[in-house]
Coordinates of C-alpha atoms in Angstrom, one line a residue:
Chain A
M22 CA -1.9 -41.4 18.7
S23 CA -2.8 -37.8 19.1
V24 CA 0.0 -35.3 19.8
P25 CA -1.1 -31.9 21.2
V26 CA -0.3 -29.1 18.8
S27 CA 1.8 -27.3 21.5
Q28 CA 4.2 -30.3 21.1
K29 CA 4.2 -30.3 17.5
L30 CA 6.8 -29.4 15.0
A31 CA 6.9 -27.5 11.6
I32 CA 9.0 -28.2 8.6
G33 CA 10.2 -25.2 6.8
I34 CA 11.4 -25.3 3.2
D35 CA 13.0 -22.4 1.4
I36 CA 13.4 -22.8 -2.2
G37 CA 16.2 -20.8 -4.0
G38 CA 17.3 -20.9 -7.6
T39 CA 20.4 -22.9 -6.7
N40 CA 19.6 -24.7 -3.3
S41 CA 16.7 -25.6 -1.2
V42 CA 17.3 -25.4 2.4
F43 CA 15.0 -26.9 5.2
G44 CA 14.6 -27.4 8.9
I45 CA 12.5 -28.8 11.6
V46 CA 11.3 -25.8 13.9
D47 CA 9.5 -25.8 17.2
H48 CA 6.9 -23.2 18.4
R49 CA 9.5 -20.9 19.8
G50 CA 11.5 -20.9 16.5
V51 CA 14.3 -23.1 17.4
I52 CA 15.5 -25.1 14.5
T53 CA 16.3 -28.7 15.7
Y54 CA 17.3 -30.4 12.4
R55 CA 18.7 -28.7 9.1
G56 CA 19.4 -29.9 5.6
A57 CA 19.6 -28.7 2.0
I58 CA 19.4 -30.2 -1.5
S59 CA 20.3 -28.9 -4.9
T60 CA 17.3 -27.2 -6.7
K61 CA 18.9 -26.6 -10.1
K62 CA 20.0 -30.1 -10.4
Y63 CA 16.4 -31.3 -10.8
T64 CA 14.9 -30.0 -13.9
D65 CA 12.0 -32.6 -13.5
I66 CA 9.7 -31.7 -10.5
N67 CA 9.0 -35.2 -9.7
E68 CA 12.6 -35.9 -9.4
Y69 CA 13.0 -32.9 -7.0
L70 CA 10.2 -34.1 -4.9
D71 CA 11.8 -37.6 -4.5
A72 CA 15.0 -36.0 -3.5
L73 CA 13.4 -33.7 -1.0
Y74 CA 11.5 -36.7 0.5
D75 CA 14.5 -38.7 0.7
A76 CA 16.5 -36.0 2.5
I77 CA 13.6 -35.0 5.0
A78 CA 11.8 -38.4 5.7
P79 CA 14.7 -39.7 7.9
I80 CA 14.4 -36.6 10.0
I81 CA 10.8 -36.9 10.5
E82 CA 11.4 -40.5 11.7
Q83 CA 13.9 -39.2 14.1
V84 CA 11.5 -36.8 15.7
G85 CA 8.8 -39.4 16.3
G86 CA 7.3 -39.7 12.8
R87 CA 4.5 -37.8 10.9
D88 CA 2.3 -37.4 13.9
Y89 CA 4.6 -35.0 15.5
I90 CA 4.7 -32.7 12.2
H91 CA 1.9 -30.1 12.3
G92 CA 2.7 -29.3 8.6
I93 CA 5.2 -28.2 5.9
G94 CA 5.8 -24.5 5.1
I95 CA 7.3 -23.6 1.8
G96 CA 8.9 -20.3 0.8
A97 CA 9.6 -20.0 -3.1
P98 CA 9.9 -17.1 -5.6
N99 CA 6.7 -16.3 -7.4
G100 CA 4.8 -18.5 -4.9
N101 CA 1.1 -17.9 -4.5
Y102 CA -0.3 -18.4 -1.2
Y103 CA -4.0 -18.7 -2.5
N104 CA -3.4 -21.8 -4.7
G105 CA -0.2 -23.2 -3.2
S106 CA 1.5 -23.0 -6.5
I107 CA 4.8 -21.5 -8.0
E108 CA 3.8 -19.5 -11.0
Y109 CA 6.2 -18.8 -13.8
A110 CA 9.4 -18.3 -11.6
P111 CA 12.1 -17.1 -13.9
N112 CA 15.0 -18.4 -11.7
L113 CA 13.6 -21.9 -11.0
P114 CA 14.2 -25.0 -13.2
W115 CA 10.5 -25.8 -13.4
K116 CA 8.6 -23.7 -15.9
G117 CA 4.9 -22.7 -15.9
F118 CA 2.4 -23.5 -13.1
I119 CA 3.7 -25.7 -10.4
P120 CA 1.1 -26.8 -7.7
L121 CA 3.9 -27.4 -5.2
A122 CA 1.9 -27.4 -1.9
E123 CA -0.4 -30.1 -3.2
L124 CA 2.5 -32.3 -4.6
V125 CA 4.3 -32.0 -1.4
Q126 CA 1.3 -32.8 0.7
K127 CA 0.6 -35.9 -1.5
R128 CA 4.2 -37.1 -1.3
F129 CA 4.7 -36.5 2.4
G130 CA 1.1 -37.1 3.6
I131 CA 1.5 -33.9 5.7
S132 CA -0.5 -30.6 5.2
A133 CA 1.6 -28.0 3.2
A134 CA 1.3 -24.2 2.6
L135 CA 3.3 -22.1 0.4
T136 CA 3.9 -18.5 -0.2
N137 CA 6.6 -16.3 -1.7
D138 CA 9.9 -15.9 0.1
A139 CA 9.4 -12.3 1.1
N140 CA 5.9 -13.1 2.5
A141 CA 7.4 -16.0 4.3
A142 CA 9.9 -13.8 6.1
A143 CA 7.2 -11.4 7.1
V144 CA 5.3 -14.3 8.7
G145 CA 8.6 -15.4 10.4
E146 CA 9.1 -12.0 11.7
M147 CA 5.8 -11.8 13.3
T148 CA 5.9 -15.3 14.7
Y149 CA 9.5 -15.6 16.0
G150 CA 11.2 -12.2 15.4
A151 CA 11.1 -8.4 15.7
A152 CA 7.5 -8.0 15.0
I153 CA 6.0 -10.3 17.6
G154 CA 2.6 -8.7 18.7
M155 CA 2.5 -6.1 15.7
K156 CA -0.4 -6.1 13.7
D157 CA 0.5 -3.6 11.1
F158 CA 4.2 -3.5 9.7
I159 CA 6.0 -3.7 6.4
M160 CA 9.1 -6.1 6.1
I161 CA 11.6 -5.1 3.3
T162 CA 14.3 -7.3 2.4
L163 CA 17.4 -5.7 1.1
G164 CA 19.4 -8.4 -0.5
T165 CA 20.4 -9.1 -4.0
G166 CA 17.1 -7.7 -5.0
V167 CA 14.4 -5.9 -2.7
G168 CA 11.6 -8.1 -1.5
S169 CA 8.7 -7.1 0.7
G170 CA 5.9 -8.7 2.8
I171 CA 3.2 -6.4 4.1
V172 CA 1.0 -7.3 7.3
I173 CA -2.1 -5.3 7.8
D174 CA -4.4 -6.0 10.8
G175 CA -2.4 -9.2 11.7
K176 CA -2.5 -10.6 8.2
V177 CA -0.2 -10.8 5.3
V178 CA -1.6 -8.9 2.3
Y179 CA -1.9 -11.2 -0.7
G180 CA -4.3 -9.0 -2.8
H181 CA -7.1 -10.3 -5.1
D182 CA -4.6 -12.7 -7.0
G183 CA -2.0 -13.6 -4.4
F184 CA 0.7 -11.3 -5.8
A185 CA 0.5 -8.3 -3.5
G186 CA 3.6 -6.8 -2.0
E187 CA 6.1 -6.2 -4.8
L188 CA 7.5 -3.0 -3.4
G189 CA 10.9 -3.5 -4.9
H190 CA 9.2 -2.9 -8.3
T191 CA 7.5 0.1 -7.4
I192 CA 9.0 3.2 -9.2
T193 CA 10.6 5.6 -7.0
I194 CA 12.5 7.7 -9.4
P195 CA 10.6 8.0 -12.7
G196 CA 12.8 7.6 -15.6
G197 CA 15.6 6.6 -13.4
R198 CA 18.1 3.6 -13.4
K199 CA 16.9 0.8 -15.8
H200 CA 16.3 -2.6 -14.2
W201 CA 18.6 -5.2 -15.2
S202 CA 15.8 -7.6 -15.6
T203 CA 12.2 -6.1 -15.6
G204 CA 13.5 -3.0 -17.9
A205 CA 11.5 -0.7 -15.7
E206 CA 13.0 2.8 -15.0
G207 CA 13.7 3.8 -11.5
S208 CA 12.2 0.9 -9.6
L209 CA 13.4 0.7 -5.9
E210 CA 15.2 -2.5 -6.4
T211 CA 17.6 -0.7 -8.8
Y212 CA 18.8 1.5 -6.0
A213 CA 18.2 -0.2 -2.7
S214 CA 19.3 -3.7 -3.3
A215 CA 22.9 -5.0 -3.0
T216 CA 23.0 -4.8 -6.7
G217 CA 21.9 -1.2 -6.8
V218 CA 24.5 -0.2 -4.2
R219 CA 27.2 -1.6 -6.3
L220 CA 26.0 0.2 -9.5
T221 CA 25.7 3.4 -7.4
A222 CA 29.3 2.9 -6.5
L223 CA 30.4 2.3 -10.0
E224 CA 28.5 5.5 -11.2
F225 CA 30.2 7.6 -8.4
L226 CA 33.7 6.3 -9.2
A227 CA 33.3 7.3 -12.8
K228 CA 31.6 10.6 -11.7
Y229 CA 33.9 11.8 -9.0
P230 CA 37.5 10.7 -9.6
E231 CA 38.8 13.7 -7.7
K232 CA 37.4 11.9 -4.4
N233 CA 40.1 9.5 -4.4
S234 CA 38.0 6.8 -3.2
L235 CA 39.7 3.6 -1.8
L236 CA 37.3 1.8 -4.1
A237 CA 39.3 2.9 -7.2
H238 CA 41.9 0.4 -6.2
Y239 CA 39.6 -2.4 -6.9
S240 CA 38.4 -3.8 -10.3
P241 CA 34.6 -3.4 -10.9
E242 CA 34.2 -7.2 -10.4
E243 CA 35.6 -6.9 -7.0
I244 CA 33.2 -4.1 -5.8
D245 CA 30.2 -5.2 -3.9
S246 CA 28.2 -3.8 -1.2
R247 CA 30.2 -5.6 1.5
L248 CA 33.6 -3.9 0.2
I249 CA 31.8 -0.6 -0.1
Y250 CA 30.8 -0.9 3.7
D251 CA 34.4 -1.9 4.5
C252 CA 35.7 1.5 2.7
A253 CA 33.0 3.5 4.6
I254 CA 34.3 2.4 7.8
Q255 CA 37.9 3.5 6.9
G256 CA 36.4 7.1 6.5
D257 CA 36.0 6.9 2.8
I258 CA 33.9 9.8 1.6
L259 CA 32.6 8.4 -1.6
A260 CA 31.6 4.9 0.0
K261 CA 29.7 6.9 2.6
E262 CA 27.9 9.0 -0.1
V263 CA 27.0 5.8 -1.9
F264 CA 25.0 4.7 1.3
E265 CA 23.6 8.2 1.8
Y266 CA 22.3 8.3 -1.7
T267 CA 20.7 4.8 -1.2
G268 CA 19.3 5.9 2.0
K269 CA 17.8 9.0 0.5
I270 CA 15.9 6.9 -2.2
L271 CA 15.0 4.2 0.1
G272 CA 13.7 6.7 2.8
L273 CA 11.4 8.4 0.0
A274 CA 10.0 5.0 -0.9
L275 CA 9.5 4.1 2.7
A276 CA 7.5 7.4 3.2
N277 CA 5.2 6.4 0.4
F278 CA 4.6 3.1 1.8
V279 CA 3.8 4.5 5.2
M280 CA 1.2 6.8 3.8
F281 CA -0.3 3.8 2.1
S282 CA -0.9 1.6 5.0
S283 CA 0.3 3.5 8.1
P284 CA 2.3 0.6 9.7
E285 CA 3.5 0.7 13.2
A286 CA 7.1 -0.3 11.9
I287 CA 9.1 -1.2 9.1
V288 CA 11.5 -4.2 9.6
L289 CA 14.3 -4.2 7.4
F290 CA 16.2 -7.5 6.5
G291 CA 19.1 -8.8 4.4
G292 CA 22.7 -8.4 3.4
L293 CA 22.5 -4.5 3.0
M294 CA 21.5 -4.1 6.8
K295 CA 25.1 -5.1 7.6
S296 CA 25.8 -1.5 6.6
G297 CA 24.1 -0.4 9.7
D298 CA 23.8 3.3 10.3
Y299 CA 25.6 4.2 7.2
I300 CA 22.3 3.3 5.4
L301 CA 19.8 3.5 8.4
N302 CA 20.5 7.1 9.1
P303 CA 19.8 8.6 5.8
T304 CA 16.9 6.2 5.4
K305 CA 15.3 7.6 8.5
E306 CA 16.0 11.1 7.8
H307 CA 14.6 11.1 4.3
M308 CA 11.6 9.1 5.3
E309 CA 10.5 11.4 7.9
K310 CA 11.2 14.5 5.5
H311 CA 8.7 13.1 3.1
L312 CA 5.9 12.1 5.4
L313 CA 2.8 14.2 6.1
P314 CA 3.0 15.6 9.5
I315 CA 0.4 13.2 10.9
F316 CA 2.9 10.3 10.3
Q317 CA 6.0 12.0 11.4
N318 CA 8.0 10.5 14.5
K319 CA 5.6 7.5 14.8
V320 CA 6.9 4.8 12.6
K321 CA 9.7 2.7 13.9
I322 CA 12.4 1.5 11.5
I323 CA 13.9 -1.6 13.0
K324 CA 16.2 -4.4 12.1
S325 CA 15.0 -8.0 11.7
E326 CA 15.8 -10.2 14.7
L327 CA 15.9 -13.4 12.7
N328 CA 19.3 -14.8 12.1
E329 CA 20.0 -14.3 8.4
S330 CA 21.0 -18.0 7.7
D331 CA 17.9 -19.1 9.5
A332 CA 15.3 -16.7 8.5
A333 CA 14.2 -18.5 5.2
I334 CA 13.5 -21.6 7.1
L335 CA 11.9 -19.9 10.1
G336 CA 9.7 -17.7 7.9
A337 CA 8.5 -20.9 5.7
S338 CA 8.1 -23.0 8.9
A339 CA 6.0 -20.1 10.4
L340 CA 3.3 -20.6 7.7
V341 CA 2.7 -24.1 9.3
W342 CA 1.1 -22.6 12.5
E343 CA -1.6 -21.0 10.5
L344 CA -2.8 -24.4 9.1
K345 CA -5.7 -25.9 10.8
Chain B
M28 CA -40.5 -1.8 20.1
S29 CA -38.2 -3.6 18.2
V30 CA -37.7 -2.9 14.6
P31 CA -35.8 -5.5 12.3
V32 CA -32.6 -4.2 11.1
S33 CA -33.6 -4.6 7.5
Q34 CA -36.3 -2.1 8.0
K35 CA -34.1 0.4 9.7
L36 CA -32.5 3.4 8.2
A37 CA -29.0 5.2 8.5
I38 CA -28.2 8.7 8.9
G39 CA -25.2 9.8 6.8
I40 CA -23.4 13.1 7.6
D41 CA -20.7 14.7 5.7
I42 CA -18.8 17.5 7.2
G43 CA -17.0 19.9 4.8
G44 CA -15.2 23.1 5.6
T45 CA -18.2 25.1 4.4
N46 CA -21.4 23.1 4.8
S47 CA -22.4 19.9 6.4
V48 CA -24.8 17.8 4.4
F49 CA -26.8 14.8 5.7
G50 CA -29.5 12.5 4.6
I51 CA -31.6 9.5 5.7
V52 CA -30.7 6.4 3.7
D53 CA -32.1 3.0 3.4
H54 CA -30.4 -0.5 2.8
R55 CA -30.4 -0.1 -0.9
G56 CA -28.7 3.4 -0.8
V57 CA -31.8 5.4 -1.4
I58 CA -31.7 8.8 0.2
T59 CA -35.2 9.7 1.5
Y60 CA -34.7 13.0 3.2
R61 CA -31.8 15.6 2.9
G62 CA -30.5 18.6 4.6
A63 CA -27.7 20.8 5.2
I64 CA -26.4 23.3 7.8
S65 CA -23.4 25.5 7.7
T66 CA -20.2 24.2 9.2
K67 CA -18.0 27.3 9.3
K68 CA -20.7 29.4 11.0
Y69 CA -20.3 27.4 14.3
T70 CA -16.8 27.9 15.8
D71 CA -18.0 26.3 19.0
I72 CA -18.4 22.7 18.6
N73 CA -21.4 22.6 20.9
E74 CA -23.4 25.1 18.8
Y75 CA -22.7 23.0 15.8
L76 CA -24.0 19.9 17.7
D77 CA -27.3 21.9 18.6
A78 CA -27.8 23.1 15.1
L79 CA -27.3 19.6 13.7
Y80 CA -29.7 18.3 16.2
D81 CA -32.3 20.9 15.4
A82 CA -32.0 20.0 11.7
I83 CA -32.0 16.3 11.9
A84 CA -34.4 15.5 15.0
P85 CA -37.6 16.4 13.0
I86 CA -36.6 14.1 10.3
I87 CA -36.0 11.3 12.7
E88 CA -39.5 11.8 14.1
Q89 CA -41.1 11.8 10.5
V90 CA -39.5 8.3 9.8
G91 CA -41.0 6.8 13.1
G92 CA -38.5 7.9 15.7
R93 CA -35.2 6.8 16.9
D94 CA -36.1 3.1 16.9
Y95 CA -36.1 3.2 13.2
I96 CA -32.5 4.6 12.8
H97 CA -29.7 2.1 13.0
G98 CA -27.1 4.6 13.4
I99 CA -25.3 7.8 12.5
G100 CA -22.1 7.7 10.1
I101 CA -19.9 10.8 9.6
G102 CA -17.5 11.4 7.2
A103 CA -15.1 14.3 8.1
P104 CA -11.6 15.5 6.9
N105 CA -9.0 14.0 9.3
G106 CA -11.7 11.7 10.9
N107 CA -10.1 8.8 12.8
Y108 CA -12.3 5.6 12.6
Y109 CA -10.5 4.0 15.6
N110 CA -11.4 6.7 18.1
G111 CA -14.3 8.4 16.2
S112 CA -12.6 11.7 16.4
I113 CA -11.4 14.6 14.2
E114 CA -7.9 15.2 14.9
Y115 CA -6.4 18.6 13.9
A116 CA -8.3 19.3 10.7
P117 CA -6.8 22.5 9.1
N118 CA -10.0 23.4 7.3
L119 CA -12.8 22.9 10.1
P120 CA -13.5 25.6 12.6
W121 CA -12.8 23.4 15.6
K122 CA -9.2 23.0 16.5
G123 CA -7.3 20.1 18.2
F124 CA -8.9 16.8 19.0
I125 CA -12.8 16.7 18.7
P126 CA -14.3 13.3 19.8
L127 CA -17.3 13.9 17.4
A128 CA -18.7 10.3 17.2
E129 CA -19.1 10.3 21.0
L130 CA -20.5 13.7 21.1
V131 CA -23.1 12.9 18.4
Q132 CA -23.9 9.7 20.1
K133 CA -24.8 11.5 23.3
R134 CA -26.6 14.3 21.8
F135 CA -28.8 12.0 19.6
G136 CA -29.0 8.9 21.7
I137 CA -28.1 6.9 18.5
S138 CA -24.8 4.9 17.9
A139 CA -22.3 6.9 15.7
A140 CA -19.2 6.0 13.7
L141 CA -16.8 8.2 12.1
T142 CA -14.2 8.1 9.5
N143 CA -12.4 10.5 7.0
D144 CA -14.4 11.5 3.8
A145 CA -12.2 9.4 1.5
N146 CA -12.6 6.1 3.5
A147 CA -16.3 6.8 3.7
A148 CA -16.5 7.2 0.1
A149 CA -14.9 3.6 -0.5
V150 CA -17.4 2.1 2.1
G151 CA -20.2 3.8 0.2
E152 CA -18.8 2.4 -3.2
M153 CA -18.6 -1.1 -1.6
T154 CA -22.0 -0.9 0.0
Y155 CA -24.1 0.8 -3.0
G156 CA -21.8 1.5 -5.7
A157 CA -19.3 0.1 -8.4
A158 CA -17.5 -2.1 -5.8
I159 CA -20.2 -4.3 -4.6
G160 CA -19.0 -7.6 -4.0
M161 CA -15.2 -6.7 -4.3
K162 CA -12.9 -7.6 -1.4
D163 CA -9.8 -5.8 -2.8
F164 CA -10.0 -2.3 -4.5
I165 CA -8.6 1.1 -4.2
M166 CA -10.8 4.2 -4.4
I167 CA -9.4 7.5 -5.5
T168 CA -11.1 10.7 -5.5
L169 CA -10.0 13.2 -7.8
G170 CA -11.3 16.5 -6.5
T171 CA -10.0 19.7 -5.6
G172 CA -7.4 17.4 -3.8
V173 CA -6.8 13.7 -4.3
G174 CA -8.3 11.5 -1.5
S175 CA -8.2 7.7 -1.3
G176 CA -9.8 4.8 0.5
I177 CA -8.1 1.5 0.4
V178 CA -10.1 -1.7 0.9
I179 CA -8.2 -5.2 1.4
D180 CA -9.9 -8.5 2.0
G181 CA -13.2 -6.6 2.6
K182 CA -12.0 -3.9 5.0
V183 CA -11.0 -0.5 4.9
V184 CA -7.4 -0.2 5.8
Y185 CA -6.8 2.1 8.7
G186 CA -3.4 1.2 9.7
H187 CA -1.9 1.2 13.3
D188 CA -3.3 4.7 14.0
G189 CA -6.3 5.1 11.9
F190 CA -4.7 7.4 9.2
A191 CA -3.8 4.9 6.6
G192 CA -4.6 5.7 2.9
E193 CA -3.2 9.2 2.2
L194 CA -2.3 8.3 -1.3
G195 CA -2.7 11.8 -2.6
H196 CA 0.3 12.8 -0.4
T197 CA 2.6 10.0 -1.8
I198 CA 5.5 11.3 -3.8
T199 CA 5.2 10.4 -7.4
I200 CA 7.6 12.8 -9.0
P201 CA 10.5 13.3 -6.4
G202 CA 11.7 17.1 -6.6
G203 CA 8.5 17.9 -8.7
R204 CA 5.9 20.5 -8.3
K205 CA 5.6 22.1 -4.8
H206 CA 2.5 21.4 -2.9
W207 CA 0.5 24.6 -2.0
S208 CA -0.2 23.4 1.5
T209 CA 2.1 20.5 2.7
G210 CA 5.2 22.0 0.8
A211 CA 6.1 18.5 -0.4
E212 CA 7.6 18.2 -3.7
G213 CA 6.0 16.0 -6.4
S214 CA 3.1 14.6 -4.7
L215 CA 0.4 12.9 -6.6
E216 CA -2.2 15.7 -5.5
T217 CA -0.1 18.5 -7.0
Y218 CA -0.7 16.7 -10.4
A219 CA -3.9 14.7 -10.4
S220 CA -6.2 17.1 -8.7
A221 CA -8.4 19.7 -10.3
T222 CA -6.2 22.2 -8.7
G223 CA -3.0 20.3 -10.3
V224 CA -4.7 20.1 -13.7
R225 CA -5.2 23.8 -13.6
L226 CA -1.6 24.4 -12.7
T227 CA -0.3 22.3 -15.5
A228 CA -2.6 24.1 -17.9
L229 CA -1.0 27.5 -16.7
E230 CA 2.4 26.0 -17.0
F231 CA 1.8 24.8 -20.5
L232 CA 0.3 28.1 -21.6
A233 CA 3.5 29.8 -20.6
K234 CA 5.8 27.2 -22.1
Y235 CA 4.1 26.6 -25.4
P236 CA 2.6 30.0 -26.8
E237 CA 3.0 28.7 -30.2
K238 CA 0.3 26.1 -29.7
N239 CA -2.3 28.9 -29.8
S240 CA -4.5 27.3 -27.3
L241 CA -8.0 28.5 -26.9
L242 CA -7.1 28.6 -23.1
A243 CA -5.0 31.8 -23.9
H244 CA -8.1 33.7 -24.5
Y245 CA -9.0 33.2 -20.8
S246 CA -7.5 35.0 -17.7
P247 CA -5.7 32.5 -15.1
E248 CA -8.4 32.9 -12.7
E249 CA -11.0 31.7 -15.3
I250 CA -9.0 28.6 -16.2
D251 CA -10.2 25.5 -14.3
S252 CA -10.4 21.8 -15.1
R253 CA -14.0 22.2 -16.4
L254 CA -12.9 24.9 -18.9
I255 CA -9.8 22.8 -20.0
Y256 CA -12.1 19.9 -20.7
D257 CA -14.4 22.1 -22.7
C258 CA -11.4 23.2 -24.9
A259 CA -10.1 19.6 -25.2
I260 CA -13.6 18.6 -26.7
Q261 CA -13.1 21.6 -29.2
G262 CA -10.0 19.8 -30.3
D263 CA -7.5 22.2 -28.5
I264 CA -4.2 20.4 -28.6
L265 CA -2.6 22.0 -25.4
A266 CA -5.8 21.1 -23.4
K267 CA -5.7 17.6 -24.6
E268 CA -1.9 17.4 -23.8
V269 CA -2.8 18.7 -20.2
F270 CA -4.9 15.6 -19.7
E271 CA -2.2 13.3 -21.1
Y272 CA 0.5 14.7 -18.9
T273 CA -1.9 14.1 -15.9
G274 CA -2.8 10.7 -17.0
K275 CA 0.9 9.9 -17.3
I276 CA 1.6 10.7 -13.8
L277 CA -1.7 9.2 -12.3
G278 CA -0.9 6.0 -14.3
L279 CA 2.4 5.9 -12.8
A280 CA 1.1 6.4 -9.3
L281 CA -1.8 3.7 -9.8
A282 CA 1.0 1.1 -11.0
N283 CA 2.8 1.7 -7.6
F284 CA -0.4 1.3 -5.8
V285 CA -1.3 -1.9 -7.5
M286 CA 2.2 -3.5 -7.0
F287 CA 1.5 -2.8 -3.1
S288 CA -1.9 -4.3 -2.5
S289 CA -2.9 -6.1 -5.9
P290 CA -6.5 -4.8 -6.0
E291 CA -9.2 -6.2 -8.4
A292 CA -10.1 -2.6 -9.4
I293 CA -9.4 1.0 -9.0
V294 CA -12.5 3.1 -8.6
L295 CA -12.1 6.7 -9.7
F296 CA -14.4 9.4 -8.4
G297 CA -14.6 13.1 -8.2
G298 CA -14.8 16.2 -10.6
L299 CA -12.0 15.2 -12.7
M300 CA -13.7 12.1 -13.9
K301 CA -16.1 14.5 -16.0
S302 CA -13.1 14.6 -18.3
G303 CA -13.6 10.9 -19.3
D304 CA -11.4 9.3 -21.7
Y305 CA -9.1 12.3 -22.1
I306 CA -7.8 11.4 -18.7
L307 CA -8.8 7.7 -18.5
N308 CA -6.9 6.5 -21.5
P309 CA -3.5 7.8 -20.7
T310 CA -4.0 6.8 -17.1
K311 CA -4.7 3.1 -18.1
E312 CA -1.9 3.3 -20.7
H313 CA 0.8 4.5 -18.3
M314 CA -0.3 2.1 -15.4
E315 CA -0.1 -1.0 -17.6
K316 CA 3.3 0.3 -18.8
H317 CA 4.8 0.5 -15.3
L318 CA 3.3 -2.7 -14.0
L319 CA 5.2 -5.9 -13.6
P320 CA 4.1 -8.4 -16.2
I321 CA 2.2 -10.5 -13.4
F322 CA 0.0 -7.5 -12.7
Q323 CA -0.5 -6.4 -16.3
N324 CA -4.2 -6.6 -17.9
K325 CA -5.8 -7.6 -14.7
V326 CA -6.6 -4.5 -12.8
K327 CA -9.9 -2.7 -13.9
I328 CA -10.0 1.1 -13.7
I329 CA -13.6 1.9 -13.5
K330 CA -15.8 5.0 -12.6
S331 CA -17.6 5.4 -9.4
E332 CA -21.3 4.5 -9.8
L333 CA -22.2 6.9 -7.0
N334 CA -23.9 10.1 -7.9
E335 CA -21.5 12.7 -7.0
S336 CA -23.9 15.1 -5.1
D337 CA -25.0 12.0 -3.1
A338 CA -21.7 10.2 -2.6
A339 CA -20.6 11.8 0.7
I340 CA -23.9 11.1 2.4
L341 CA -24.0 7.7 1.1
G342 CA -20.5 6.9 2.0
A343 CA -21.0 8.3 5.4
S344 CA -24.3 6.3 5.9
A345 CA -22.6 3.1 5.0
L346 CA -20.6 3.2 7.9
V347 CA -23.7 2.5 9.9
W348 CA -24.4 -1.1 8.5
E349 CA -21.0 -2.2 10.1
L350 CA -22.3 -1.0 13.6
K351 CA -23.5 -3.7 15.8

């Protein structure tokens, strides 16, 4: 039986440190079936593959069988597109080098492709989201950390070894805030992630008690980027300054990225985007300020159009349409 | 008469603010004829084209006529590869938008392509120099200014508008040294160019008189990167520290570039490279220091293999081989 590609479906799997979520996706980016299994429960990769197969196989049957599935796309931390492997991911239970695309392909009898989660998000945005039709853009994920996927001339940039696009780890403020995990000083992630925003708030609270911030009524454990946003909405000066400071540094970093690859747009995604204009306005202002005149007022900063809870599955599934 | 492409020649023209140099180049990168005309003398672009034609036409005749020329490649400041135009180049006599590739093509009856001088250098390095066979590298020119050409997956990165690759203007030290022309604070060019190295030496001389530098015997006008190198060779501590400081900042910038596009190598070119290990050693050390572990000890820093006086012609000529 030969099913036309236009009628085929893609499976998207997003592997996180705690859970793995998956879905069956059509060409327009509609997710028809969803599911999830634990990641951290399976310290043996073969047991993980068994659990994944047990969860997904019945859904494949339900849509008509393997002939209706064009492929399986996987987004994973430290995922290398070139060899389809997860390489030394610190937050996953499987250590070392895991040729996951190959293992999945064998287990399911379906072609599989793998990349890191941030690159998958960029492919998702290009296939179903805000970057449809764009050939040059940079996707930045502002979540617990700062991830990135770079698209140049219609293709994700993987570099000579498959690891390109670690913009969250570029040094924006030399000698600045020390990264909790890498130890680097002043990398973008230490300021422009939800984690970084929280640290900025704690710093500002200690430094400016006279501003009587609403945030002072909460314990350090309670303070997160969501609460800072809630306080900013209520007019809290210090909370607003936290976002201005974040946008100032993010804008500087974006200017540097623009002068590298001159993208049409920067697509921002992730939890911090809920803070809306509090972070977007200073980001735009400071990006423009640091750009050479030939780049000014040209580059759009736009919000992702992917639903946050679906984005990881959509991004992973979008890899499939590039499979032959 | 149909001449096989393998026997054809390329014309390379490099347009500088003062002079334009040109040469006829074969497939192996051997320059057979050379010449130059003034750039700044011709404030009218048509007079410039006439002068260029008068200088080059006799050489074309000498190699057998137009049939033996595959095309004309032009490197120019603010050159845009996409439309073959020079756009608002501050240091050239012609203002505004100059569709030079088209004008040259019409005047000579030969296909022409144009890009900026730094991108041309990258193409030259890939075609005839240290980057033969490389698909992912970044070329950085450390001359009076800092230029760059980025190659990803075998192609020069031009970005959505043709202006990608302005790495000399990325902000490496926020709030740092003010750029003499753009006004930006802390861009790479203010430190890692010959101009920047001279400024660092002047700063260090004022700041550390107790170091009794040999450079103190010269007037500020006499101090340039060549003299600083000469003093370093003689064991001058302050002169060596100038290069260490430069390498520290250049290394940091290179680390950021590597985490963007993960190149196989960084090719360094230009006058400052004469300072050899005085600048290369600290550059390598600090690049490695700022890289994420997955990028460490992977990226080569190599010197250009193009003869400096020929590089501009070779780079411009190399554009021709990509013409159909």
